[in-house]
Short mmCIF file of C-alpha atoms in Angstrom, two decimals:
data_model
loop_
_atom_site.label_atom_id
_atom_site.label_comp_id
_atom_site.label_asym_id
_atom_site.label_seq_id
_atom_site.Cartn_x
_atom_site.Cartn_y
_atom_site.Cartn_z
CA UNK K 1089 96.84 85.82 92.16
CA UNK K 1090 99.34 88.64 92.39
CA UNK K 1091 102.72 87.38 93.61
CA UNK K 1092 105.97 88.98 94.64
CA UNK K 1093 109.03 86.73 94.86
CA UNK K 1094 112.26 87.33 96.72
CA UNK K 1095 115.19 85.08 97.55
CA UNK K 1096 114.94 84.46 101.30
CA UNK K 1097 118.72 84.49 101.77
CA UNK K 1098 120.63 84.99 103.90
CA UNK K 1099 122.68 87.17 101.59
CA UNK K 1100 126.08 87.76 103.14
CA UNK K 1101 128.30 90.58 101.96
CA UNK K 1102 131.49 92.03 103.45
CA UNK K 1103 131.47 95.52 104.89
CA UNK K 1104 132.00 98.14 102.20
CA UNK K 1105 130.72 95.94 99.37
CA UNK K 1106 127.61 96.43 97.24
CA UNK K 1107 124.58 94.40 98.30
CA UNK K 1108 122.13 93.56 95.52
CA UNK K 1109 118.60 92.52 96.43
CA UNK K 1110 116.19 91.34 93.78
CA UNK K 1111 112.42 91.02 93.50
CA UNK K 1112 110.15 89.77 90.73
CA UNK K 1113 106.40 90.28 90.44
CA UNK K 1114 103.68 88.54 88.51
CA UNK K 1115 101.17 91.32 87.77
CA UNK K 1116 102.24 93.17 84.62
CA UNK K 1117 99.83 95.97 85.51
CA UNK K 1118 101.74 96.87 88.69
CA UNK K 1119 102.51 100.57 89.02
CA UNK K 1120 104.12 101.26 92.41
CA UNK K 1121 107.14 99.52 93.91
CA UNK K 1122 108.49 99.84 97.42
CA UNK K 1123 111.45 98.63 99.45
CA UNK K 1124 111.14 98.30 103.21
CA UNK K 1125 113.77 97.40 105.78
CA UNK K 1126 112.83 95.39 108.85
CA UNK K 1127 115.21 94.92 111.75
CA UNK K 1128 114.66 91.88 113.92
CA UNK K 1129 111.73 92.45 116.28
CA UNK K 1130 110.81 95.79 114.72
CA UNK K 1131 108.22 96.93 112.23
CA UNK K 1132 109.06 97.54 108.54
CA UNK K 1133 110.24 101.01 107.60
CA UNK K 1134 110.22 102.49 104.12
CA UNK K 1135 113.56 102.86 102.39
CA UNK K 1136 112.36 104.11 99.03
CA UNK K 1137 109.75 103.79 96.32
CA UNK K 1138 109.96 103.81 92.54
CA UNK K 1139 107.27 104.26 89.92
CA UNK K 1140 109.15 104.63 86.62
CA UNK K 1141 111.52 102.39 84.71
CA UNK K 1142 115.18 103.02 85.38
CA UNK K 1143 117.20 103.92 88.45
CA UNK K 1144 116.36 106.03 91.46
CA UNK K 1145 119.11 106.95 93.89
CA UNK K 1146 118.85 108.05 97.52
CA UNK K 1147 122.13 108.20 99.36
CA UNK K 1148 123.70 104.75 99.44
CA UNK K 1149 120.52 103.15 98.09
CA UNK K 1150 119.53 102.72 94.45
CA UNK K 1151 116.27 101.19 93.32
CA UNK K 1152 116.11 99.80 89.80
CA UNK K 1153 112.87 99.02 87.97
CA UNK K 1154 112.41 97.07 84.76
CA UNK K 1155 108.71 96.71 84.00
CA UNK K 1156 109.29 94.75 80.79
CA UNK K 1157 111.11 92.04 82.74
CA UNK K 1158 108.91 92.52 85.82
CA UNK K 1159 111.69 92.93 88.32
CA UNK K 1160 112.76 95.53 90.79
CA UNK K 1161 116.06 95.57 92.65
CA UNK K 1162 117.71 97.43 95.49
CA UNK K 1163 121.42 98.16 95.56
CA UNK K 1164 123.12 99.16 98.78
CA UNK K 1165 126.54 100.70 98.25
CA UNK K 1166 129.26 100.73 100.92
CA UNK K 1167 127.29 98.20 102.99
CA UNK K 1168 127.55 98.62 106.74
CA UNK K 1169 126.86 96.13 109.56
CA UNK K 1170 123.89 98.35 110.47
CA UNK K 1171 122.35 97.45 107.10
CA UNK K 1172 121.93 93.87 108.34
CA UNK K 1173 118.16 93.34 108.27
CA UNK K 1174 115.38 91.76 106.24
CA UNK K 1175 114.44 93.71 103.12
CA UNK K 1176 110.86 93.51 101.93
CA UNK K 1177 109.75 94.26 98.39
CA UNK K 1178 106.16 95.45 97.95
CA UNK K 1179 104.16 96.02 94.79
CA UNK K 1180 100.86 97.80 94.16
CA UNK K 1181 98.61 97.53 91.14
CA UNK K 1182 97.44 101.09 91.76
CA UNK K 1183 93.88 100.28 90.76
CA UNK K 1184 91.86 102.02 93.44
CA UNK K 1185 92.41 100.78 96.95
CA UNK K 1186 93.97 97.37 96.41
CA UNK K 1187 96.46 96.46 99.14
CA UNK K 1188 100.18 96.21 98.61
CA UNK K 1189 101.48 92.72 97.91
CA UNK K 1190 104.62 91.97 99.91
CA UNK K 1191 107.38 89.51 99.19
CA UNK K 1192 108.58 87.32 102.05
CA UNK K 1193 111.80 89.30 102.31
CA UNK K 1194 115.52 88.76 101.87
CA UNK K 1195 117.70 88.59 104.94
CA UNK K 1196 120.91 90.57 104.48
CA UNK K 1197 123.95 90.08 106.67
CA UNK K 1198 126.84 92.55 106.36
CA UNK K 1199 129.99 91.09 107.84
CA UNK K 1200 132.53 93.43 109.43
CA UNK Q 1178 102.94 114.82 110.43
CA UNK Q 1179 101.22 111.46 110.68
CA UNK Q 1180 101.69 109.02 113.55
CA UNK Q 1181 100.40 105.52 114.03
CA UNK Q 1182 100.00 103.96 117.46
CA UNK Q 1183 99.46 100.38 118.53
CA UNK Q 1184 98.88 98.92 121.93
CA UNK Q 1185 99.74 96.96 123.82
CA UNK Q 1186 103.34 96.46 122.73
CA UNK Q 1187 103.50 92.94 124.11
CA UNK Q 1188 100.82 90.54 125.28
CA UNK Q 1189 100.85 87.05 126.74
CA UNK Q 1190 97.48 85.33 126.71
CA UNK Q 1191 96.24 81.80 127.49
CA UNK Q 1192 94.63 79.65 124.84
CA UNK Q 1193 90.90 80.27 124.65
CA UNK Q 1194 91.05 83.81 126.01
CA UNK Q 1195 89.73 86.85 124.10
CA UNK Q 1196 91.89 89.38 122.30
CA UNK Q 1197 91.60 93.06 121.50
CA UNK Q 1198 94.38 94.99 119.78
CA UNK Q 1199 93.96 98.64 118.97
CA UNK Q 1200 95.50 100.87 116.34
CA UNK Q 1201 95.02 104.59 115.88
CA UNK Q 1202 96.37 107.01 113.31
CA UNK Q 1203 96.93 110.71 113.89
CA UNK Q 1204 97.44 113.53 111.42
CA UNK Q 1205 95.42 112.26 108.48
CA UNK Q 1206 91.81 111.63 107.58
CA UNK Q 1207 90.10 108.74 105.80
CA UNK Q 1208 93.18 106.52 105.68
CA UNK Q 1209 93.17 102.95 104.44
CA UNK Q 1210 93.96 100.74 107.43
CA UNK Q 1211 95.52 97.29 107.51
CA UNK Q 1212 96.19 94.46 109.96
CA UNK Q 1213 99.07 92.08 109.26
CA UNK Q 1214 100.45 89.13 111.18
CA UNK Q 1215 104.04 87.99 110.99
CA UNK Q 1216 104.90 84.62 112.46
CA UNK Q 1217 108.45 84.12 113.71
CA UNK Q 1218 110.88 84.15 110.78
CA UNK Q 1219 108.09 84.48 108.25
CA UNK Q 1220 106.70 87.08 105.85
CA UNK Q 1221 103.80 89.48 106.33
CA UNK Q 1222 100.32 87.98 106.14
CA UNK Q 1223 97.55 90.47 105.38
CA UNK Q 1224 94.60 89.75 107.68
CA UNK Q 1225 92.16 92.62 107.15
CA UNK Q 1226 92.00 95.98 105.46
CA UNK Q 1227 89.53 98.83 105.59
CA UNK Q 1228 88.91 101.72 103.21
CA UNK Q 1229 86.38 103.45 105.46
CA UNK Q 1230 84.37 103.33 108.68
CA UNK Q 1231 82.53 100.02 108.95
CA UNK Q 1232 84.12 98.68 105.74
CA UNK Q 1233 86.24 95.60 106.43
CA UNK Q 1234 87.75 93.18 103.93
CA UNK Q 1235 89.01 89.85 105.22
CA UNK Q 1236 91.91 88.22 103.45
CA UNK Q 1237 92.26 85.03 105.46
CA UNK Q 1238 89.40 83.08 107.09
CA UNK Q 1239 90.24 82.42 110.73
CA UNK Q 1240 89.08 83.10 114.26
CA UNK Q 1241 90.01 86.77 114.10
CA UNK Q 1242 87.79 89.74 113.29
CA UNK Q 1243 88.36 93.44 112.73
CA UNK Q 1244 86.30 96.55 113.25
CA UNK Q 1245 86.68 100.22 112.39
CA UNK Q 1246 84.41 102.17 114.72
CA UNK Q 1247 86.00 105.54 113.92
CA UNK Q 1248 87.83 106.97 110.92
CA UNK Q 1249 91.29 106.57 112.43
CA UNK Q 1250 90.75 103.59 114.71
CA UNK Q 1251 91.16 99.94 113.75
CA UNK Q 1252 90.61 97.07 116.18
CA UNK Q 1253 91.60 93.43 115.85
CA UNK Q 1254 89.68 90.96 117.99
CA UNK Q 1255 89.26 87.31 118.77
CA UNK Q 1256 86.76 85.54 121.00
CA UNK Q 1257 89.03 82.54 121.65
CA UNK Q 1258 92.75 82.57 120.93
CA UNK Q 1259 94.57 79.59 119.46
CA UNK Q 1260 98.24 78.71 119.85
CA UNK Q 1261 98.64 79.46 116.14
CA UNK Q 1262 97.57 83.08 116.75
CA UNK Q 1263 100.96 83.86 118.27
CA UNK Q 1264 102.95 86.33 116.25
CA UNK Q 1265 103.84 89.94 115.60
CA UNK Q 1266 100.74 91.96 114.72
CA UNK Q 1267 101.27 95.06 112.65
CA UNK Q 1268 98.85 97.84 111.84
CA UNK Q 1269 99.52 100.01 108.80
CA UNK Q 1270 97.93 102.91 106.94
CA UNK Q 1271 98.11 104.59 103.57
CA UNK Q 1272 96.16 107.02 101.44
CA UNK Q 1273 95.34 104.38 98.81
CA UNK Q 1274 95.95 104.48 95.05
CA UNK Q 1275 99.47 103.10 95.27
CA UNK Q 1276 100.64 105.43 98.01
CA UNK Q 1277 103.31 104.48 100.53
CA UNK Q 1278 102.18 102.30 103.42
CA UNK Q 1279 103.38 103.14 106.93
CA UNK Q 1280 103.56 100.67 109.78
CA UNK Q 1281 102.92 101.00 113.48
CA UNK Q 1282 105.36 99.67 116.09
CA UNK Q 1283 103.56 96.33 116.36
CA UNK Q 1284 102.19 94.10 119.10
CA UNK Q 1285 103.98 90.88 119.96
CA UNK Q 1286 101.39 88.31 121.00
CA UNK Q 1287 102.29 85.03 122.68
CA UNK Q 1288 99.52 82.52 123.23
CA UNK Q 1289 100.38 79.86 125.81
#
């Protein structure tokens, strides 16, 4: 059973701080890793994906992947109140057409 | 560019009534298609996925069914709704093999 674990939160950070969201996964063969943001009442939207060990930066967002430790994280620099949302981690084994496995999400609250 | 549509956006149905939710994707061919349900304050639950016309995989046994009559059309149905069927229903697509998954706007279903 492939599992993806996230702390449900809420994670509260002050405006301008760095928010750190973590995700662990059980399947060592996982190849693709995704972070989605979901505002209340809306559908998830992709923030970024990462395939290789190390860091990947996109604006204020940095994804970090450590396959040996089976965790992936998302850092949000200079957090803004508009970043307040639920962040979903998703993992894919990349073996043919197997579906993504989603974590239950971490709720982030950025306090002005 | 690719677009995914879902309708209706909201639906209120009595217990025991039938259900039909439709999802269509534009701008791509032979996508993988997915139906998820998200109960209030909960994570995504994968209900069905399809890798081709007429090919449906069910993840959770329940009173729902799915069909894929055309390449870019995915339909979620029920003959008799239960109270527990209430939730936010999301359709998604991807190209498979670990590719990014994109979500439609969702249908909010309330069963009374």
